[in-house]
Coordinates of C-alpha atoms and ligand atoms in Angstrom, one line a residue:
X1144 CA 0.0 0.0 0.0
X1145 CA 1.3 3.5 -0.8
X1146 CA 1.9 5.6 2.3
X1147 CA -0.2 8.8 2.8
X1148 CA 1.8 11.9 2.1
X1149 CA 1.4 13.1 5.7
X1150 CA 3.0 9.9 7.0
X1151 CA 6.7 9.9 7.9
X1152 CA 8.9 6.8 8.2
X1153 CA 10.3 6.1 11.7
X1154 CA 13.6 7.5 10.6
X1155 CA 12.0 10.7 9.2
X1156 CA 9.9 11.2 12.3
X1157 CA 12.9 10.8 14.7
X1158 CA 15.0 13.1 12.6
X1159 CA 12.2 15.8 12.5
X1160 CA 11.8 15.5 16.3
X1161 CA 15.5 15.9 16.9
X1162 CA 15.7 19.0 14.7
X1163 CA 12.6 20.5 16.3
X1164 CA 14.1 20.0 19.8
X1165 CA 17.4 21.5 18.7
X1166 CA 15.5 24.5 17.2
X1167 CA 13.5 25.0 20.4
X1168 CA 16.5 24.6 22.8
X1169 CA 19.3 26.2 21.0
X1170 CA 17.9 28.6 18.3
X1171 CA 14.7 30.0 19.8
X1172 CA 16.4 31.8 22.7
X1173 CA 18.6 33.6 20.1
X1174 CA 16.1 34.4 17.4
X1175 CA 15.4 38.0 18.4
X1176 CA 19.0 39.0 19.1
X1177 CA 20.2 37.5 15.8
X1178 CA 17.5 39.4 13.9
X1179 CA 18.5 42.6 15.7
X1180 CA 22.2 42.0 15.1
X1181 CA 21.6 40.9 11.5
X1182 CA 23.9 38.0 12.1
X1183 CA 23.8 34.3 12.9
X1184 CA 25.1 33.6 16.3
X1185 CA 28.4 31.8 15.6
X1186 CA 27.5 29.4 18.5
X1187 CA 24.7 27.8 16.6
X1188 CA 26.9 26.8 13.6
X1189 CA 29.0 24.0 15.2
X1190 CA 26.0 22.2 16.5
X1191 CA 24.4 22.3 13.0
X1192 CA 27.4 20.3 11.8
X1193 CA 27.5 18.0 14.9
X1194 CA 23.8 17.1 14.4
X1195 CA 24.5 16.2 10.8
X1196 CA 22.4 19.0 9.4
X1197 CA 25.1 20.3 7.1
X1198 CA 25.7 17.1 5.2
X1199 CA 22.4 15.4 5.1
X1200 CA 22.8 13.8 1.7
X1201 CA 26.5 13.5 1.7
X1202 CA 27.3 9.7 1.8
X1203 CA 28.5 8.3 5.0
X1204 CA 31.8 7.2 3.5
X1205 CA 32.5 11.0 3.1
X1206 CA 31.5 11.8 6.6
X1207 CA 27.9 12.8 5.9
X1208 CA 24.6 11.5 7.1
X1209 CA 23.8 9.6 3.8
X1210 CA 20.2 10.8 4.0
X1211 CA 17.5 11.8 1.5
X1212 CA 16.5 15.1 -0.1
X1213 CA 13.3 14.7 1.8
X1214 CA 15.1 14.7 5.1
X1215 CA 16.9 17.9 4.1
X1216 CA 13.4 19.5 3.5
X1217 CA 12.2 18.2 6.8
X1218 CA 15.2 19.9 8.5
X1219 CA 14.6 23.2 6.7
X1220 CA 10.9 23.1 7.7
X1221 CA 11.6 22.4 11.4
X1222 CA 14.3 25.1 11.6
X1223 CA 12.3 27.7 9.7
X1224 CA 9.3 27.1 12.1
X1225 CA 11.6 28.8 14.7
X1226 CA 13.8 30.9 12.5
X1227 CA 13.7 31.0 8.7
X1228 CA 17.2 32.5 8.7
X1229 CA 18.6 29.3 10.1
X1230 CA 16.3 27.4 7.8
X1231 CA 17.9 29.0 4.7
X1232 CA 21.4 28.6 6.2
X1233 CA 20.9 24.8 6.2
X1234 CA 18.9 24.8 3.0
X1235 CA 21.6 26.5 0.9
X1236 CA 24.2 24.1 2.3
X1237 CA 22.2 21.0 1.5
X1238 CA 19.9 21.7 -1.5
X1239 CA 22.3 24.0 -3.4
X1240 CA 26.0 23.5 -2.5
X1241 CA 26.0 19.8 -1.5
X1242 CA 23.4 19.0 -4.1
X1243 CA 25.5 20.5 -6.8
X1244 CA 28.7 18.8 -5.6
X1245 CA 27.1 15.4 -5.4
X1246 CA 25.3 15.6 -8.7
X1247 CA 28.0 17.3 -10.8
X1248 CA 31.3 16.7 -8.9
X1249 CA 33.9 14.2 -10.0
X1250 CA 34.6 11.4 -7.4
X1251 CA 37.8 13.3 -6.6
X1252 CA 35.9 16.6 -6.0
X1253 CA 33.3 14.7 -3.8
X1254 CA 36.1 13.1 -1.8
X1255 CA 37.9 16.4 -1.4
X1256 CA 34.9 18.6 -0.5
X1257 CA 32.3 16.2 0.9
X1258 CA 34.0 15.6 4.3
X1259 CA 34.6 19.3 4.8
X1260 CA 31.0 20.2 4.0
X1261 CA 29.8 17.6 6.4
X1262 CA 32.0 18.6 9.2
X1263 CA 33.1 22.3 9.3
X1264 CA 32.7 24.2 6.0
X1265 CA 29.7 26.3 5.1
X1266 CA 28.8 26.5 1.5
X1267 CA 27.2 29.1 -0.7
X1268 CA 25.8 29.3 -4.3
X1269 CA 26.7 32.3 -6.4
X1270 CA 24.8 32.8 -9.6
X1271 CA 23.1 36.2 -9.3
X1272 CA 24.8 39.5 -10.2
X1273 CA 23.7 43.2 -10.0
X1274 CA 22.4 43.1 -13.6
X1275 CA 21.3 39.5 -13.8
X1276 CA 18.8 37.8 -11.5
X1277 CA 15.8 36.3 -13.2
X1278 CA 17.8 36.6 -16.4
X1279 CA 20.6 34.6 -14.7
X1280 CA 22.4 33.6 -17.9
X1281 CA 23.0 37.3 -18.7
X1282 CA 25.8 37.0 -16.1
X1283 CA 29.0 39.0 -16.8
X1284 CA 31.6 37.4 -14.5
X1285 CA 34.4 36.2 -16.8
X1286 CA 36.6 33.1 -16.5
X1287 CA 39.7 33.1 -18.5
X1288 CA 41.9 30.1 -18.8
X1289 CA 45.6 30.6 -18.0
X1290 CA 47.7 27.5 -17.8
X1291 CA 46.4 25.0 -15.3
X1292 CA 44.0 27.5 -13.8
X1293 CA 41.1 29.9 -14.5
X1294 CA 41.1 33.6 -13.6
X1295 CA 37.7 34.9 -12.5
X1296 CA 36.8 38.5 -12.8
X1297 CA 33.5 40.1 -11.8
X1298 CA 31.2 40.5 -8.8
X1299 CA 28.4 38.3 -7.5
X1300 CA 25.4 39.8 -5.6
X1301 CA 22.9 38.5 -3.0
X1302 CA 24.9 35.5 -1.9
X1303 CA 23.2 33.7 1.0
X1304 CA 25.7 32.4 3.6
X1305 CA 28.3 34.7 1.9
X1306 CA 29.7 35.8 5.3
X1307 CA 30.0 32.3 6.8
X1308 CA 31.0 30.3 3.8
X1309 CA 34.3 28.7 3.2
X1310 CA 33.4 27.2 -0.2
X1311 CA 31.3 28.7 -3.0
X1312 CA 29.8 27.4 -6.3
X1313 CA 30.5 30.4 -8.5
X1314 CA 29.1 30.7 -12.1
X1315 CA 31.1 32.6 -14.7
X1316 CA 31.3 32.6 -18.5
X1317 CA 34.3 31.3 -20.4
X1318 CA 33.0 32.8 -23.6
X1319 CA 30.5 35.7 -23.5
X1320 CA 29.9 35.4 -27.2
X1321 CA 28.6 31.9 -26.7
X1322 CA 25.7 33.1 -24.5
X1323 CA 24.4 30.5 -22.0
X1324 CA 26.8 27.9 -23.6
X1325 CA 29.8 29.8 -22.1
X1326 CA 28.5 29.5 -18.5
X1327 CA 30.7 27.4 -16.3
X1328 CA 30.5 26.4 -12.6
X1329 CA 33.5 26.6 -10.4
X1330 CA 34.3 25.4 -6.8
X1331 CA 35.9 28.4 -5.2
X1332 CA 37.4 28.6 -1.8
X1333 CA 37.4 31.7 0.4
X1334 CA 41.2 31.5 0.6
X1335 CA 41.8 31.5 -3.2
X1336 CA 43.9 34.5 -4.3
X1337 CA 41.7 37.3 -5.7
X1338 CA 38.6 36.2 -3.8
X1339 CA 36.9 38.6 -1.3
X1340 CA 33.6 38.8 0.4
X1341 CA 32.1 42.3 -0.2
X1342 CA 29.2 44.3 1.3
X1343 CA 26.5 42.7 3.3
X1344 CA 22.9 43.6 2.6
X1345 CA 20.6 45.2 5.3
X1346 CA 17.3 43.4 4.7
X1347 CA 13.6 43.5 5.5
X1348 CA 13.5 39.9 6.7
X1349 CA 15.7 36.8 7.2
X1350 CA 18.0 39.4 8.7
X1351 CA 20.3 36.9 10.4
X1352 CA 21.0 35.1 7.2
X1353 CA 24.0 36.8 5.5
X1354 CA 23.4 38.1 2.0
X1355 CA 26.7 39.4 0.6
X1356 CA 28.5 40.5 -2.5
X1357 CA 31.5 38.4 -3.7
X1358 CA 34.3 40.2 -5.4
X1359 CA 36.5 38.3 -7.9
X1360 CA 39.6 40.1 -9.0
X1361 CA 41.9 37.8 -11.0
X1362 CA 40.7 35.1 -8.6
X1363 CA 42.7 32.0 -9.3
X1364 CA 40.7 28.8 -9.5
X1365 CA 42.6 25.5 -10.4
X1366 CA 41.3 23.8 -13.5
X1367 CA 40.3 20.7 -11.4
X1368 CA 37.8 22.9 -9.6
X1369 CA 35.5 23.2 -12.7
X1370 CA 32.2 21.6 -11.6
X1371 CA 30.7 19.6 -14.4
X1372 CA 32.1 20.6 -17.8
X1373 CA 33.3 24.0 -19.0
X1374 CA 30.4 25.6 -21.0
X1375 CA 27.8 23.3 -19.3
X1376 CA 27.4 25.4 -16.2
X1377 CA 23.9 26.4 -17.3
X1378 CA 22.7 22.8 -16.7
X1379 CA 24.4 22.8 -13.3
X1380 CA 22.6 26.1 -12.4
X1381 CA 19.1 25.2 -13.8
X1382 CA 19.0 21.7 -12.4
X1383 CA 20.3 22.6 -9.0
X1384 CA 17.7 25.5 -8.7
X1385 CA 14.9 23.2 -9.9
X1386 CA 15.6 21.0 -6.9
X1387 CA 16.6 23.8 -4.5
X1388 CA 13.3 25.6 -4.7
X1389 CA 11.6 22.6 -3.0
X1390 CA 13.8 23.6 0.0
X1391 CA 12.5 27.1 -0.2
X1392 CA 9.0 25.7 -0.2
X1393 CA 9.9 23.9 3.0
X1394 CA 11.3 27.1 4.5
X1395 CA 8.0 28.9 3.7
X1396 CA 6.0 26.0 5.2
X1397 CA 8.1 26.2 8.4
X1398 CA 7.7 30.0 8.5
X1399 CA 3.9 29.7 8.2
X1400 CA 3.7 26.9 10.7
X1401 CA 5.6 29.0 13.3
X1402 CA 3.1 31.8 12.8
X1403 CA 0.0 29.6 12.9
X1404 CA 1.1 27.8 16.1
X1405 CA 1.9 31.2 17.8
X1406 CA -1.4 32.7 16.7
X1407 CA -3.4 29.7 17.8
X1408 CA -1.8 29.6 21.3
X1409 CA -2.2 33.4 21.7
X1410 CA -5.9 33.3 20.6
X1411 CA -6.6 30.9 23.5
X1412 CA -4.9 33.1 26.1
X1413 CA -6.0 36.6 25.0
X1414 CA -9.3 37.7 26.4
X1415 CA -11.7 40.3 25.0
X1416 CA -15.3 40.9 25.9
X1417 CA -15.0 38.4 28.7
X1418 CA -13.9 35.4 26.7
X1419 CA -10.8 34.2 24.9
X1420 CA -10.6 35.6 21.4
X1421 CA -10.5 32.0 20.1
X1422 CA -14.2 31.8 21.0
X1423 CA -15.1 34.3 18.4
X1424 CA -16.1 32.4 15.3
X1425 CA -14.3 34.7 12.9
X1426 CA -11.0 34.1 14.7
X1427 CA -11.6 30.3 14.6
X1428 CA -12.4 30.5 10.9
X1429 CA -9.2 32.5 10.2
X1430 CA -7.2 29.9 12.0
X1431 CA -9.0 27.1 10.2
X1432 CA -8.3 28.8 6.8
X1433 CA -4.6 29.3 7.7
X1434 CA -4.3 25.7 8.8
X1435 CA -5.9 24.5 5.6
X1436 CA -3.7 26.5 3.3
X1437 CA -0.6 25.4 5.3
X1438 CA -1.6 21.7 4.9
X1439 CA -2.0 22.2 1.2
X1440 CA 1.4 23.9 0.9
X1441 CA 3.1 21.2 2.9
X1442 CA 1.6 18.4 0.9
X1443 CA 2.9 20.0 -2.3
X1444 CA 6.4 20.5 -0.9
X1445 CA 6.5 17.0 0.5
X1446 CA 5.2 15.5 -2.7
X1447 CA 7.8 17.4 -4.8
X1448 CA 10.6 16.2 -2.5
X1449 CA 9.3 12.6 -2.6
X1450 CA 9.2 12.7 -6.4
X1451 CA 12.8 13.9 -6.5
X1452 CA 13.9 11.1 -4.2
X1453 CA 12.0 8.6 -6.3
X1454 CA 13.8 9.8 -9.5
X1455 CA 10.5 11.0 -11.0
X1456 CA 10.1 14.2 -12.9
X1457 CA 9.3 17.0 -10.4
X1458 CA 9.9 20.3 -12.3
X1459 CA 6.3 21.5 -12.4
X1460 CA 5.5 20.2 -8.9
X1461 CA 8.6 22.0 -7.5
X1462 CA 7.7 25.3 -9.1
X1463 CA 4.1 25.0 -7.9
X1464 CA 5.2 24.1 -4.4
X1465 CA 7.5 27.1 -4.2
X1466 CA 5.0 29.4 -5.7
X1467 CA 2.1 28.3 -3.5
X1468 CA 4.0 27.9 -0.2
X1469 CA 5.4 31.4 -0.5
X1470 CA 1.9 32.8 -1.1
X1471 CA 0.6 30.8 1.9
X1472 CA 3.5 32.0 4.1
X1473 CA 2.7 35.6 3.3
X1474 CA -1.0 35.2 4.0
X1475 CA -0.7 33.1 7.1
X1476 CA 2.0 35.3 8.7
X1477 CA -0.1 38.4 7.9
X1478 CA -3.2 36.9 9.4
X1479 CA -1.2 35.8 12.5
X1480 CA -0.1 39.5 13.0
X1481 CA -3.8 40.5 13.0
X1482 CA -4.8 37.8 15.5
X1483 CA -2.1 39.2 17.9
X1484 CA -3.7 42.7 17.5
X1485 CA -1.4 45.5 18.5
X1486 CA 1.1 43.1 20.0
X1487 CA 1.5 41.4 16.7
X1488 CA 2.9 44.6 15.3
X1489 CA 5.7 44.7 17.9
X1490 CA 9.0 42.8 18.2
X1491 CA 7.9 41.3 21.6
X1492 CA 6.1 38.5 19.8
X1493 CA 7.5 36.2 17.0
X1494 CA 4.9 36.9 14.3
X1495 CA 6.1 40.3 13.3
X1496 CA 9.5 38.8 12.3
X1497 CA 7.9 35.8 10.6
X1498 CA 5.8 38.2 8.5
X1499 CA 8.9 40.0 7.4
X1500 CA 10.7 36.7 6.8
X1501 CA 8.0 35.3 4.6
X1502 CA 8.4 37.9 1.9
X1503 CA 11.6 36.5 0.6
X1504 CA 9.9 33.3 -0.6
X1505 CA 8.4 35.1 -3.6
X1506 CA 11.8 36.5 -4.6
X1507 CA 14.7 34.2 -4.4
X1508 CA 15.5 31.0 -6.3
X1509 CA 13.2 32.3 -9.0
X1510 CA 10.6 35.0 -8.4
X1511 CA 6.9 34.0 -8.4
X1512 CA 6.8 35.2 -12.1
X1513 CA 9.6 32.8 -13.0
X1514 CA 7.7 29.9 -11.2
X1515 CA 4.6 30.8 -13.2
X1516 CA 6.6 30.8 -16.4
X1517 CA 7.9 27.3 -15.6
X1518 CA 4.4 26.0 -14.7
X1519 CA 3.0 27.5 -17.9
X1520 CA 5.7 26.0 -20.0
X1521 CA 5.0 22.6 -18.5
X1522 CA 1.2 23.0 -19.2
X1523 CA 2.0 23.8 -22.8
X1524 CA 4.0 20.6 -23.0
Ligands
FAD1258 C1 17.9 37.7 0.6 C2 18.3 37.2 -0.8 C3 19.1 36.1 -0.9 C4 19.5 35.6 -2.1 N1 20.4 34.5 -2.2 C5 20.9 34.2 -3.4 C6 22.0 33.2 -3.5 O1 22.3 32.6 -2.5 N2 22.5 33.0 -4.7 C7 22.2 33.6 -5.8 O2 22.7 33.4 -6.9 N3 21.2 34.6 -5.8 C8 20.6 34.9 -4.6 N4 19.6 35.8 -4.5 C9 19.2 36.5 -5.8 C10 17.8 36.2 -6.2 O3 17.7 34.9 -6.7 C11 17.3 37.3 -7.2 O4 17.1 38.5 -6.5 C12 16.1 36.9 -7.9 O5 16.3 35.8 -8.8 C13 15.4 38.0 -8.7 O6 16.4 38.6 -9.5 P1 16.6 40.2 -9.5 O7 16.7 40.7 -8.1 O8 17.6 40.6 -10.5 O9 15.2 40.8 -10.0 P2 14.8 40.9 -11.6 O10 15.1 39.8 -12.3 O11 15.3 42.3 -12.0 O12 13.2 41.0 -11.4 C14 12.5 42.2 -11.1 C15 11.0 41.9 -11.3 O13 10.8 41.7 -12.7 C16 10.1 40.4 -12.9 N5 10.5 39.8 -14.1 C17 11.8 39.7 -14.6 N6 11.8 39.0 -15.7 C18 10.5 38.6 -16.0 C19 9.9 37.9 -17.0 N7 10.6 37.4 -18.0 N8 8.5 37.7 -16.9 C20 7.8 38.3 -15.9 N9 8.4 39.0 -14.9 C21 9.7 39.2 -14.9 C22 10.5 39.6 -11.6 O14 9.5 38.6 -11.4 C23 10.5 40.7 -10.5 O15 9.2 40.9 -10.1 C24 19.1 36.3 -3.3 C25 18.3 37.4 -3.2 C26 17.9 37.9 -2.0 C27 17.0 39.1 -1.9

């Protein structure tokens, strides 16, 4: 019998419980301070590695947890329920950097970087530039071959984990005249000559997640650090993002779940007109609507992740899951702010932050318009 989508295996349930407990014990007490400081507390990074959250799909022989993509999505959801900034920190590591490495890396590259990513190195994924976001293949960063290495020149913008990362997947073109067929993916280390982390963005939400510029000035990258083939980086970029956006769906589900749980608890405590506000039917109906939309979004995200793990096509389902879960997160967090009344508008309760955090879901890893374009293309066959 096929298992219902809401059902987790024993391993998945135990894993989700462990991550939830970690998020409650170690992250929740720091959420507000991290948001105010616009920085991840460095103390939460080592336990993320120790718990195996930074190398979920990395095979055990390379020091990872040897888990599934679905488990990575579960971790992102549980972390994002408490802090979507920590959710995306773990998401980029697993669904973008590690995913890219495992899918496109040579056995030698996997053996060299896998153990580091699983134990102490944060990863980032650098595709966007100031003039190319949705139109990602209009990128201008140039890679020029010189002997046994490439020299990279250009600047990347909006790079999540930029401040904490030690390793970056960087996209550059080896031949601007070839258009997208010049794009090449490189494994770049923070210590490579000519590499520098630039300005950090001051953002509306997910403030603790670093978003930085990367500056490449004659950055020297050994030839053996080309990921995939030279000129085939567009496939690395597209296929990784197709998968990665399921993780963003999980982040949005977690964010919405955090807001719904907080609003439900508050509605039972807060009294008005001599009763708890939960007793007003309109408040109950709002919560019921929020819970229903959240359930739908979660089913879509989980199904897309299960399809990926099963080796089935998931492109349309992933785009739909990301599109819908980001819409749901915005609606649910907004409704949660209203259920909290005036308190919801302050930083004393978690929903104000979750409302700000939700907005990013419609922007990164393909804006909502780009998801709609993917879905429409799939519909047209
Ligand atoms: C906090 C944050 C973290 C990020 N992290 C990363 C990261 O780790 N790595 C990385 O490489 N990038 C990252 N990004 C970049 C992100 O992916 C881009 O911002 C996003 O793809 C949109 O690109 P853009 O900002 O250039 O907007 P634009 O592409 O200029 O889009 C502007 C508007 O025009 C619309 N639009 C553009 N083209 C079309 C079209 N053909 N049809 C309809 N509408 C269209 C868009 O939907 C949007 O509404 C991050 C961004 C942010 C804000």
